[in-house]
Coordinates of C-alpha atoms in Angstrom, one line a residue:
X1 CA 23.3 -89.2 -83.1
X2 CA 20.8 -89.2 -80.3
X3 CA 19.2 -86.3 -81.8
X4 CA 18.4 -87.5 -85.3
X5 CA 16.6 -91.0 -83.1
X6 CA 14.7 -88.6 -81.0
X7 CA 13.4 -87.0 -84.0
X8 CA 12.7 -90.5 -85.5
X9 CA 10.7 -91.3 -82.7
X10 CA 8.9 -87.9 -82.1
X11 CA 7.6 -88.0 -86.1
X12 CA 6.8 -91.9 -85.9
X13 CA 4.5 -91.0 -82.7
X14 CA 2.8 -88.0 -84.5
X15 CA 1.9 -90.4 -87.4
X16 CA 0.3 -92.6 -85.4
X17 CA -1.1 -89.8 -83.3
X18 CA -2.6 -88.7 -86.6
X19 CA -3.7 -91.9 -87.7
X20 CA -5.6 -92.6 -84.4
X21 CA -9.0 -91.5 -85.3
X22 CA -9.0 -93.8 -88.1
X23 CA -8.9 -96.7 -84.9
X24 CA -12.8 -96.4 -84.1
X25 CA -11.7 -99.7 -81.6
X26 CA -9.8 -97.4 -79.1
X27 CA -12.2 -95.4 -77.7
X28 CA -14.5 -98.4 -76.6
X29 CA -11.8 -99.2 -74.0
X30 CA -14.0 -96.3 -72.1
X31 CA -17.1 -98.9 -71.7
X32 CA -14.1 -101.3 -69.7
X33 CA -12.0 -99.3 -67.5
X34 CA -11.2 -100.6 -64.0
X35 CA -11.1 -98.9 -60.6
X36 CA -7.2 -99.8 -59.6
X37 CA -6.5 -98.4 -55.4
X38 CA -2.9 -97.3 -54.9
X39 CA -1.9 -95.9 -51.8
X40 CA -1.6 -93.1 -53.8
X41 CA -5.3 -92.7 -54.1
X42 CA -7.8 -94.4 -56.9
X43 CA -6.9 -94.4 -60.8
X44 CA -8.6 -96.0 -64.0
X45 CA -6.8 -98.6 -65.8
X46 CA -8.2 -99.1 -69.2
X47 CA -8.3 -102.3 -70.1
X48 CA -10.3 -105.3 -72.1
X49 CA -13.7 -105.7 -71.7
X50 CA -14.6 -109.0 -69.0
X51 CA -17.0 -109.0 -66.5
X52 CA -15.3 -109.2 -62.4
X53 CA -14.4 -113.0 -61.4
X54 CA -17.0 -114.6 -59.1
X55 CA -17.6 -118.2 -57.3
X56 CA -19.7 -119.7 -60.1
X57 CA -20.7 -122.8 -58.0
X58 CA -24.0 -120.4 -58.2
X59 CA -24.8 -120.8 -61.6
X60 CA -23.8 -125.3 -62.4
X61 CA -26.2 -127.7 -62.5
X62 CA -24.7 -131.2 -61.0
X63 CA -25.2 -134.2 -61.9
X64 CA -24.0 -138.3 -60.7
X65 CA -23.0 -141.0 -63.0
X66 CA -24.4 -143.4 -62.0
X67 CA -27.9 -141.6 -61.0
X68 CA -28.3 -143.7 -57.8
X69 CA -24.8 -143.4 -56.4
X70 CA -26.0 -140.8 -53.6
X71 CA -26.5 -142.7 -50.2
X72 CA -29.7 -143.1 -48.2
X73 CA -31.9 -144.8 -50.8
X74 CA -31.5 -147.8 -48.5
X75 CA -31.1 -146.5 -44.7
X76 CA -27.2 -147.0 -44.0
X77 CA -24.7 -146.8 -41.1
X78 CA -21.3 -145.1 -41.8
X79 CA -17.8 -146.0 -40.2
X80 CA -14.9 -144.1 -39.7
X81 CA -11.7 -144.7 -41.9
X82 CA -9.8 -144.1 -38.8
X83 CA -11.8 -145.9 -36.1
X84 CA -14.1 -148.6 -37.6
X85 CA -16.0 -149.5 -34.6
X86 CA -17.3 -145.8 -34.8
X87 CA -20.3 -146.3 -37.3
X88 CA -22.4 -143.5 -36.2
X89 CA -22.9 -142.0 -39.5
X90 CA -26.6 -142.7 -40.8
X91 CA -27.8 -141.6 -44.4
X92 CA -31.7 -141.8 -44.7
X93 CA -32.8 -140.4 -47.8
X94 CA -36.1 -140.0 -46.4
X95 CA -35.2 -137.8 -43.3
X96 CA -34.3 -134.5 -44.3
X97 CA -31.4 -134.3 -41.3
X98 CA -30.0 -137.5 -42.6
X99 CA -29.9 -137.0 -46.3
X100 CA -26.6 -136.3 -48.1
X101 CA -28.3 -135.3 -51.7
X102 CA -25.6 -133.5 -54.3
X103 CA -26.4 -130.0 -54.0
X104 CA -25.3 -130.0 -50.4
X105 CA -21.9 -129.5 -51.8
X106 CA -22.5 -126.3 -52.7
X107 CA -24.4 -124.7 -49.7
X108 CA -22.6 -122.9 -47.3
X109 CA -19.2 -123.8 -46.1
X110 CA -19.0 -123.6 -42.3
X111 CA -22.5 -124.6 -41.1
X112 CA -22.9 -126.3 -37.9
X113 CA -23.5 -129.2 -37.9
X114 CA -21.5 -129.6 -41.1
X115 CA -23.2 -130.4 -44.6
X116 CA -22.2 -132.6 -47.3
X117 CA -23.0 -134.9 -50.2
X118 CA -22.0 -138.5 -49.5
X119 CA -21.9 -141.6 -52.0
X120 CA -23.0 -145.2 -51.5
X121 CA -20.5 -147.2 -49.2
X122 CA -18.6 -149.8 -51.3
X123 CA -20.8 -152.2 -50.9
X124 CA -20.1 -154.3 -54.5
X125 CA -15.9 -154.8 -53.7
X126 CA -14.3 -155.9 -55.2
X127 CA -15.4 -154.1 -58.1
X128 CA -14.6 -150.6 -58.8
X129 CA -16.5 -147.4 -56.7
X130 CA -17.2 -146.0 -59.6
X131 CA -18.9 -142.2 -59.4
X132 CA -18.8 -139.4 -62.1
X133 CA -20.1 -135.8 -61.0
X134 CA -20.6 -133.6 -63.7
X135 CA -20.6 -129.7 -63.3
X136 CA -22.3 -127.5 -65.9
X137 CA -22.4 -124.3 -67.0
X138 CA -24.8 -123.9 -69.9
X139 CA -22.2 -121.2 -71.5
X140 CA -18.1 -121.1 -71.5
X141 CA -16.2 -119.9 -68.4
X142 CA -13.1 -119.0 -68.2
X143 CA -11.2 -120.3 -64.4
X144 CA -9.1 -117.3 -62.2
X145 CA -8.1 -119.3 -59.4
X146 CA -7.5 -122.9 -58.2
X147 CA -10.2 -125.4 -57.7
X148 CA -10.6 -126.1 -54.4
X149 CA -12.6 -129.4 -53.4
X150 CA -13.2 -130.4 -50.1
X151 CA -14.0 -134.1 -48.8
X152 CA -15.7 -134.9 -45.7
X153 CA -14.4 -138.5 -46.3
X154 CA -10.8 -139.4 -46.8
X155 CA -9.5 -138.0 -49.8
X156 CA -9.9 -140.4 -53.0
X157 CA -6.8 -142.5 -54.1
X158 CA -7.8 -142.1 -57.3
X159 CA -9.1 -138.8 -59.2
X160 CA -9.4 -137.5 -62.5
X161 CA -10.5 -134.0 -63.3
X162 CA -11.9 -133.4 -66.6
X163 CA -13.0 -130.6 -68.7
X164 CA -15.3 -130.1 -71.6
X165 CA -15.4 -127.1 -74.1
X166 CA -18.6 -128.5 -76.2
X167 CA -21.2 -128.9 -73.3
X168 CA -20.1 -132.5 -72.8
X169 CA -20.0 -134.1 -76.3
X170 CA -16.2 -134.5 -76.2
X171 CA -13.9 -134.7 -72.4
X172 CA -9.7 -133.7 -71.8
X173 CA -8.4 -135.0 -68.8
X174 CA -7.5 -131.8 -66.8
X175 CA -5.3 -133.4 -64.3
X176 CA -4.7 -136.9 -62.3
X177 CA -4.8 -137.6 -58.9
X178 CA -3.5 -140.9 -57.2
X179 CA -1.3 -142.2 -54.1
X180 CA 0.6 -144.1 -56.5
X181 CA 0.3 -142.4 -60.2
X182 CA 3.0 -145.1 -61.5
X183 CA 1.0 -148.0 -60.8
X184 CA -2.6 -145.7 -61.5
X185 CA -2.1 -144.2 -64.4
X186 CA 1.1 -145.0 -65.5
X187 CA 2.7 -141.7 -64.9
X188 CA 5.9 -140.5 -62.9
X189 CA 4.2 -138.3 -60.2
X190 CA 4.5 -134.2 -60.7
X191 CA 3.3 -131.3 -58.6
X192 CA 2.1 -128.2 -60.4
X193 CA 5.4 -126.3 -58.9
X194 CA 7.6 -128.4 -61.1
X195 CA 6.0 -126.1 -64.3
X196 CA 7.5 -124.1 -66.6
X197 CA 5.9 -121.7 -69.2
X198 CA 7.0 -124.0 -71.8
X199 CA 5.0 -127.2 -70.0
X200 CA 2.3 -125.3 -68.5
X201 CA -0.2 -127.0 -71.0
X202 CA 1.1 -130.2 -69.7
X203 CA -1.3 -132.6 -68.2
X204 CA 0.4 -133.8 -65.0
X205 CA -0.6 -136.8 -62.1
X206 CA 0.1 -135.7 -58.5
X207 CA 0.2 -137.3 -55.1
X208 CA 0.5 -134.9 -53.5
X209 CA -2.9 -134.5 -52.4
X210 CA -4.1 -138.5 -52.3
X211 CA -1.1 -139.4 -49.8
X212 CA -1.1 -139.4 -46.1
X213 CA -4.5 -140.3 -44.0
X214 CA -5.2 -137.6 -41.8
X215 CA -8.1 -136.8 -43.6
X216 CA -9.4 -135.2 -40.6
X217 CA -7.2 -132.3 -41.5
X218 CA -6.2 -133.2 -44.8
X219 CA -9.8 -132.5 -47.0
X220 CA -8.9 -130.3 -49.9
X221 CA -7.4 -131.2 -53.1
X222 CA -6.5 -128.6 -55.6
X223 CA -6.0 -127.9 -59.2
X224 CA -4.0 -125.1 -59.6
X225 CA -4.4 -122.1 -62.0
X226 CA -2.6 -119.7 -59.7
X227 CA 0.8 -121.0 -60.0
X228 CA 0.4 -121.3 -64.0
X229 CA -0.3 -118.2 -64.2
X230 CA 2.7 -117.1 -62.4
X231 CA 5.0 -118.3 -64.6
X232 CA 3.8 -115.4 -67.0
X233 CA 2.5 -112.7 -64.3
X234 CA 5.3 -113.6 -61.8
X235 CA 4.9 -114.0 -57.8
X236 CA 1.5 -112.5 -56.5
X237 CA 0.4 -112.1 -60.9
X238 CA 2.6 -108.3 -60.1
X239 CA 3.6 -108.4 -64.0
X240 CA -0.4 -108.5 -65.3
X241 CA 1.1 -106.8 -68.6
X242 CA 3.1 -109.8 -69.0
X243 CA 0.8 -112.5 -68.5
X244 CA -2.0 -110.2 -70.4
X245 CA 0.3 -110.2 -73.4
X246 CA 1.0 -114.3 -73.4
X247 CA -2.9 -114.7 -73.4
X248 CA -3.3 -112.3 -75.9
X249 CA -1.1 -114.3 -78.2
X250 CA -1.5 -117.8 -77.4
X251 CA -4.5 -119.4 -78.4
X252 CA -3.8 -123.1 -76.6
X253 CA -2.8 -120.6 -73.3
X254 CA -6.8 -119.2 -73.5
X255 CA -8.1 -122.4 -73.8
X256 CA -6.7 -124.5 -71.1
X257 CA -8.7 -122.1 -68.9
X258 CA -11.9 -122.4 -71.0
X259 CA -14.4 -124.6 -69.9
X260 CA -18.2 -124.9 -70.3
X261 CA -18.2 -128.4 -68.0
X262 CA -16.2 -130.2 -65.1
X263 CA -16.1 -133.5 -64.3
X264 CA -14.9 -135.5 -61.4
X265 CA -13.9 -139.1 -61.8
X266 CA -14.0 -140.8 -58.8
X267 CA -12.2 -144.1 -59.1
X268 CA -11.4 -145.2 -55.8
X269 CA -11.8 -144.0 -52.5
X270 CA -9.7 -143.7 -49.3
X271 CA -8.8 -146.9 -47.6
X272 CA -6.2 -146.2 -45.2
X273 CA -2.8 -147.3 -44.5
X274 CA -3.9 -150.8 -44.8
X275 CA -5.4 -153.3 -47.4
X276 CA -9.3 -153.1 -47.5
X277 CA -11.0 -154.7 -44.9
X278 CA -14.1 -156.6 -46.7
X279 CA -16.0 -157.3 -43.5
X280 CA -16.1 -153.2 -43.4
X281 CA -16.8 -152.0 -46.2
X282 CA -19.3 -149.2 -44.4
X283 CA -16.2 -147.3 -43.8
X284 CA -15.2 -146.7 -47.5
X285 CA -17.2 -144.0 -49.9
X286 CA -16.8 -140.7 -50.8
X287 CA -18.0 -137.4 -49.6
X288 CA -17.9 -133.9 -50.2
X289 CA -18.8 -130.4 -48.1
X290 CA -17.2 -127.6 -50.8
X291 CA -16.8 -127.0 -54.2
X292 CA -14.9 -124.0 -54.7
X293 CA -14.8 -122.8 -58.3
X294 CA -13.6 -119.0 -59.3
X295 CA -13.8 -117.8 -62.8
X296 CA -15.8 -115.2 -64.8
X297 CA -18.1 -115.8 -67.9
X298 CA -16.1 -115.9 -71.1
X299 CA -17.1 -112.8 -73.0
X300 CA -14.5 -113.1 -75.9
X301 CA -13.6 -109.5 -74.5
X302 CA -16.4 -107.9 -75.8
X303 CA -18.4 -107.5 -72.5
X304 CA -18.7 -106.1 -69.5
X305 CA -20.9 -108.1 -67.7
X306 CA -22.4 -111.2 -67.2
X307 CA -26.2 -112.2 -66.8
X308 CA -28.5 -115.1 -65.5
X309 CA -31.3 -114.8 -67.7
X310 CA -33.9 -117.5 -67.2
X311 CA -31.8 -119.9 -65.2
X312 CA -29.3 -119.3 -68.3
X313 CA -25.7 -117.3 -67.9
X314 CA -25.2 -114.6 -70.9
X315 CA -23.0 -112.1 -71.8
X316 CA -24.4 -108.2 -72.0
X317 CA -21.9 -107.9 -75.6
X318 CA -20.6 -104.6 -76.4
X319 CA -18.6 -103.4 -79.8
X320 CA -21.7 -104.6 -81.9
X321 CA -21.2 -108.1 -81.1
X322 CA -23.9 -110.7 -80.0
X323 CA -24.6 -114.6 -78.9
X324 CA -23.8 -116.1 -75.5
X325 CA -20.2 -115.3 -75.8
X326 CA -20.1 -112.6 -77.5
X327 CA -18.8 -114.7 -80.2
X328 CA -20.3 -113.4 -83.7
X329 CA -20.9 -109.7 -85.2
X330 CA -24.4 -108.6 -85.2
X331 CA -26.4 -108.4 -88.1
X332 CA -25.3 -105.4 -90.1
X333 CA -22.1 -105.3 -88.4
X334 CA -20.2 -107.8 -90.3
X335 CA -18.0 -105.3 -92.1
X336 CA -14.7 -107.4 -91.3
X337 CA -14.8 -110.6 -90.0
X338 CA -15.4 -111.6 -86.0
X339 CA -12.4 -111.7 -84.0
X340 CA -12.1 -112.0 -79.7
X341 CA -10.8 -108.4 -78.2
X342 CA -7.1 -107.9 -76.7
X343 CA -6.1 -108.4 -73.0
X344 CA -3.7 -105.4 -73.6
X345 CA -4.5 -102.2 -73.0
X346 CA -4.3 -99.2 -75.4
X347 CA -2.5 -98.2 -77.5
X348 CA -1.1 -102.1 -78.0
X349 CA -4.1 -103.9 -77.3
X350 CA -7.8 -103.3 -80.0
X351 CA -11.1 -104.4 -79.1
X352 CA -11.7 -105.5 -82.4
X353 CA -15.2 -103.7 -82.9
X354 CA -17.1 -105.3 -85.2
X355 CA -18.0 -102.6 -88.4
X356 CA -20.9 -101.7 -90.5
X357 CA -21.4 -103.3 -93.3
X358 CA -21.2 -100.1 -95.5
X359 CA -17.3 -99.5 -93.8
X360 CA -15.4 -101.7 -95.5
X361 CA -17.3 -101.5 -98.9
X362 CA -17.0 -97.9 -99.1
X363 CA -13.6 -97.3 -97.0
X364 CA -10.9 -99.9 -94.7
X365 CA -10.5 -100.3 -99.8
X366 CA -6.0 -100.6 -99.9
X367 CA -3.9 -98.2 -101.7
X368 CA -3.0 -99.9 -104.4
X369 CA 0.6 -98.6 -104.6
X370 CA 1.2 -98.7 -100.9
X371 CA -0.4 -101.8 -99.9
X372 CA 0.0 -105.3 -100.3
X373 CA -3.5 -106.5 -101.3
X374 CA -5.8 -104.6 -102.8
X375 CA -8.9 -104.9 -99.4
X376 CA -8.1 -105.4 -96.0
X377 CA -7.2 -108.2 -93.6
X378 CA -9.3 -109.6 -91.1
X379 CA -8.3 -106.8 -88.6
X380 CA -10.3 -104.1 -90.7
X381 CA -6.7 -102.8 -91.8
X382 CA -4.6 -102.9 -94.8
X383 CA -1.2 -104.7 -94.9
X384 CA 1.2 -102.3 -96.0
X385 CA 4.4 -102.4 -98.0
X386 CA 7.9 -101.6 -96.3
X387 CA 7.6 -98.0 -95.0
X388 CA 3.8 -97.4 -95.7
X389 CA 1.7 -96.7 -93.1
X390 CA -2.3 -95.6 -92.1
X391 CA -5.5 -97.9 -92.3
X392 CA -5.3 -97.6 -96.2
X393 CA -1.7 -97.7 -96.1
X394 CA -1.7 -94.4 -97.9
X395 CA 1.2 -92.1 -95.7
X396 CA 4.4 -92.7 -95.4
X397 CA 6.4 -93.1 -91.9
X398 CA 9.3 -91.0 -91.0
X399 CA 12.4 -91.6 -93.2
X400 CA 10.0 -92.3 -96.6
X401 CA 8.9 -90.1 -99.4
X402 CA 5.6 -90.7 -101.4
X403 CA 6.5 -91.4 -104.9
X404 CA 4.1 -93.8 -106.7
X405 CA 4.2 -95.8 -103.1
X406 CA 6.5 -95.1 -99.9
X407 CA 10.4 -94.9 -101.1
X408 CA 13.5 -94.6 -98.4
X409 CA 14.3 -91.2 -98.2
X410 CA 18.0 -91.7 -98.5
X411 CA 19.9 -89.1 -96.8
X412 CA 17.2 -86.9 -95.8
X413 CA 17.7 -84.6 -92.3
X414 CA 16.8 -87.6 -90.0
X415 CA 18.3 -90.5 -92.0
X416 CA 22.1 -89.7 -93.1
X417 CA 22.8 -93.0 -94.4
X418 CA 25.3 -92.9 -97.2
X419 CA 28.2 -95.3 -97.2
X420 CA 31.7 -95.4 -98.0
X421 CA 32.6 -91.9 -97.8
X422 CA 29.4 -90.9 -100.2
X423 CA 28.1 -87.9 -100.4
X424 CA 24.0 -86.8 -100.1
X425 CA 23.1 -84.8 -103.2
X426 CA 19.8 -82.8 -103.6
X427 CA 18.7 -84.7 -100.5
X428 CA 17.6 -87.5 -102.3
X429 CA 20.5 -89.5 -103.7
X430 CA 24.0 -90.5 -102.4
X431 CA 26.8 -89.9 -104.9
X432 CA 29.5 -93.0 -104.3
X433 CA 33.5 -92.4 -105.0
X434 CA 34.9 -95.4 -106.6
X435 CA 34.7 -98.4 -107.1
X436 CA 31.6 -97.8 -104.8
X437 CA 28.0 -97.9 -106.4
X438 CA 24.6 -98.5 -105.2
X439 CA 21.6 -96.6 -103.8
X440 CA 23.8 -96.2 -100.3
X441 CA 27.4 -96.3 -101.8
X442 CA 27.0 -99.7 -100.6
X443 CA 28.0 -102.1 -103.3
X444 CA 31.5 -102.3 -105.6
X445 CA 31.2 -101.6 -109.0
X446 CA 32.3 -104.4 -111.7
X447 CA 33.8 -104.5 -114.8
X448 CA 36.4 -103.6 -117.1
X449 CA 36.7 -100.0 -115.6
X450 CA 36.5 -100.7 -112.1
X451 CA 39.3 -103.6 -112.4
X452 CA 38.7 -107.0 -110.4
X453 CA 36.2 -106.8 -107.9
X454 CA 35.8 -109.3 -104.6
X455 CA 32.5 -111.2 -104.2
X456 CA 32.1 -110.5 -101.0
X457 CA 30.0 -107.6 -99.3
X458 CA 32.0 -103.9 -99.0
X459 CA 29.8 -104.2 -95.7
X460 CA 32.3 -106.3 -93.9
X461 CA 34.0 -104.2 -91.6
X462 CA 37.6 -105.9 -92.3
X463 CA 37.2 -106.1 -95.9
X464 CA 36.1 -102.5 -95.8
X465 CA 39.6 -101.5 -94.3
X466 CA 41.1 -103.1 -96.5
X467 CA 39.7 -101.4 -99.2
X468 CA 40.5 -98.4 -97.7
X469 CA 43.9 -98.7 -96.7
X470 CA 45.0 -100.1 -100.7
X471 CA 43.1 -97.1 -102.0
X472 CA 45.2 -94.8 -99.5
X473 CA 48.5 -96.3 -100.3
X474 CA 48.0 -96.0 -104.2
X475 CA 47.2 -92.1 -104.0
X476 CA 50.3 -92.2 -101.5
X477 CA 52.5 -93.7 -104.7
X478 CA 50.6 -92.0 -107.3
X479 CA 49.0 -88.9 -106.4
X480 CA 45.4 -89.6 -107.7
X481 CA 42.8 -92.1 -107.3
X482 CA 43.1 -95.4 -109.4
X483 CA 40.7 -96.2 -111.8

């Protein structure tokens, strides 16, 4: 038996060895191979088309709801949250040395002394310290590791990370943050380890990262891509193939990581272990020394690399594809519709190149008897009938005949599959011993001739024996077959 499914296997791979020129996609996997180091030595590893991650904090543009919400307007001394007899902390927006503007959160981390943006102090309590920052892009970006965001103040009690995929029209709440998200939000508190693949999507509230007032040490809060994407790619993302292949068919999976803005709420800040004191407020604001954002531009698999054209981020499109994202076939090129490349590699994965116009009107035209439809899908490729095969569904794979369309070849030298003791004739057709019938032997024949005859399948192992063993008996008592 093994050697019939060896066979099986070694014809099926020569078909689609065959068929592979008609793939024009597969060779454009040689514009995206990867340099992978082994301690072997170096190798290639050919996969989709997307330019190398990078810390895009180099390419947003910032900006504060509300516009005067950065310090120093009005020269102001700064207290401690720990020690508030320690206001030593001026903000002069009219000193360079003393000024906290917004893009000092994205300078350098580590400078000495120590940079930072640094809001108004809350100066209106008992109203809200209300600040939005928003982060943009200009094009869509797709996130590779966590956000890391570090605050030179306490961390905020209250924090909402948003995202926009429409350049700000429209905002999804990416994650809460809050020392108490019960009495915040009105959510039972979650940390990002309590996942599974089937609530990755989920949009969680954590304390973990707005409790404790150490803030000294304490700074960073995180949201965290890295662990979601081990619940697909496994410890250390070691299973890529796995994770590659979840993206690859999971739209809502793509997305979540698909962003063209940020935005930070900042609801409340740090107060301490006790109530707020309103005779200090100096000692309560918000500030940050570090955005920390990883990701690559979103190319929809068709490019290789990314650009900053004219202050503006754009894809460098391959497989005859064009616009900021790669998003649309070129004109002339429209020969099946758009669609985004594969994460997988060859031969499972396609980069869906987009064809000539003249392709599809004078070729990726259906066989008519061994298709489905009579044009193609929106792959470029026909949708073939049961054992059809090919772009145009015009060959046959192993174990079918051509006859007016693919046809099973019955008991053919790879395929023995005749039932109930039935014999292959001309290697075409099974020829059944009573009361068996049927293109395998696999049905009972009705009627006056054949007797009474059960409804249920011959295929049922016990009800097969059965068969067998009356059959057996009655040429035992009467030396022939019954009728």
């Amino acid at each position: 038996m093994l050697l019939p499914s060896l066979l099986s296997l070694l014809a099926l791979w020569a078909t689609l060895c065959l068929a592979a020129p008609h793939f024009p996609s597969w060779g454009h996997y040689d514009l995206c191979k990867t340099q992978v180091h082994w301690d072997q030595g170096v190798s290639w590893d050919y996969m989709a088309c997307q330019p190398e991650a990078a810390l895009l904090t180099r390419f947003l543009k910032i900006r504060l709801d509300p516009p005067n919400s950065t310090c120093g307007e009005t020269p102001e001394m700064y207290c401690s949250l720990e020690n508030p007899y320690m206001c030593n902390n001026e903000c002069d927006a009219r000193t360079p040395e003393l000024a906290h503007p917004p893009e000092l959160m994205l300078d350098e981390e580590g400078r000495v002394p120590n940079t930072f943006w640094q809001s108004v102090s809350w100066r209106s309590f008992p109203e809200p310290l209300l600040v939005n920052i928003t982060l943009s892009w200009g094009k869509s970006i797709e996130l590779t590791e966590d956000i890391i965001i570090t605050f030179e103040s306490g961390r905020p009690e209250q924090l909402v990370l948003e995202k926009s995929l429409d350049h700000g029209r429209t905002w999804q709440p990416y994650q809460f943050y809050a020392a108490d998200c019960l009495n915040s939000f009105g959510m039972e508190p979650r940390k990002a380890q309590d996942l599974s693949p089937a609530s990755v999507l989920d949009i969680i509230c954590t304390e973990e990262y707005s409790r404790g007032y150490v803030w000294k040490v304490e700074k960073t809060i995180r949201f965290e891509i890295q662990e979601r994407f081990a619940l697909f790619g496994g410890p250390r993302l070691r299973d890529m193939a796995s994770l590659y292949g979840r993206l690859d068919t999971t739209k809502d999976l793509r997305d979540f990581f698909t962003l063209t803005d940020l935005r930070l709420r900042l609801l409340r800040p740090a107060t301490g272990p006790t109530s707020v004191d309103p005779l200090k407020l100096s000692k309560y604001f918000y500030a940050i020394s570090n955005l920390d954002i990883r990701g690559r531009c979103k190319c929809s698999l068709h490019a290789n690399n990314c650009i900053l054209e004219e202050g503006k981020l754009s894809c460098e499109c391959e497989h005859n594809t064009t616009g900021p994202d790669c998003g649309r076939c070129k004109k002339g090129f429209q020969g099946r519709p758009w669609r985004a490349g594969s994460y997988l590699p060859i031969p499972k994965g396609t980069a869906n190149v987009c064809l000539p116009d003249t392709i599809t009107s004078d070729h990726c035209k259906c066989n008519s008897e061994g298709s489905l439809h009579h044009h193609c899908n929106d792959t470029g490729y026909c949708d073939c009938k049961e054992g059809a095969a090919g772009p145009k569904c015009d060959k046959c794979l192993p174990g079918y005949y051509w006859h007016r369309g693919c046809r099973a070849s019955v008991c053919d030298n790879l395929l023995t599959r005749c039932e109930n003791g039935g014999v292959c004739e001309d290697n075409g057709r099974c020829r059944c011993p009573a009361p068996y019938t049927g293109l395998l032997c696999e049905k009972v024949q009705c009627g006056k001739e054949a007797g009474r005859c059960d409804s249920q399948s011959p295929r049922d192992p016990t009800l097969h024996r059965v068969l067998l063993l009356l059959t057996a008996l009655l040429i035992a008592a009467n030396g022939r077959v019954p009728l």
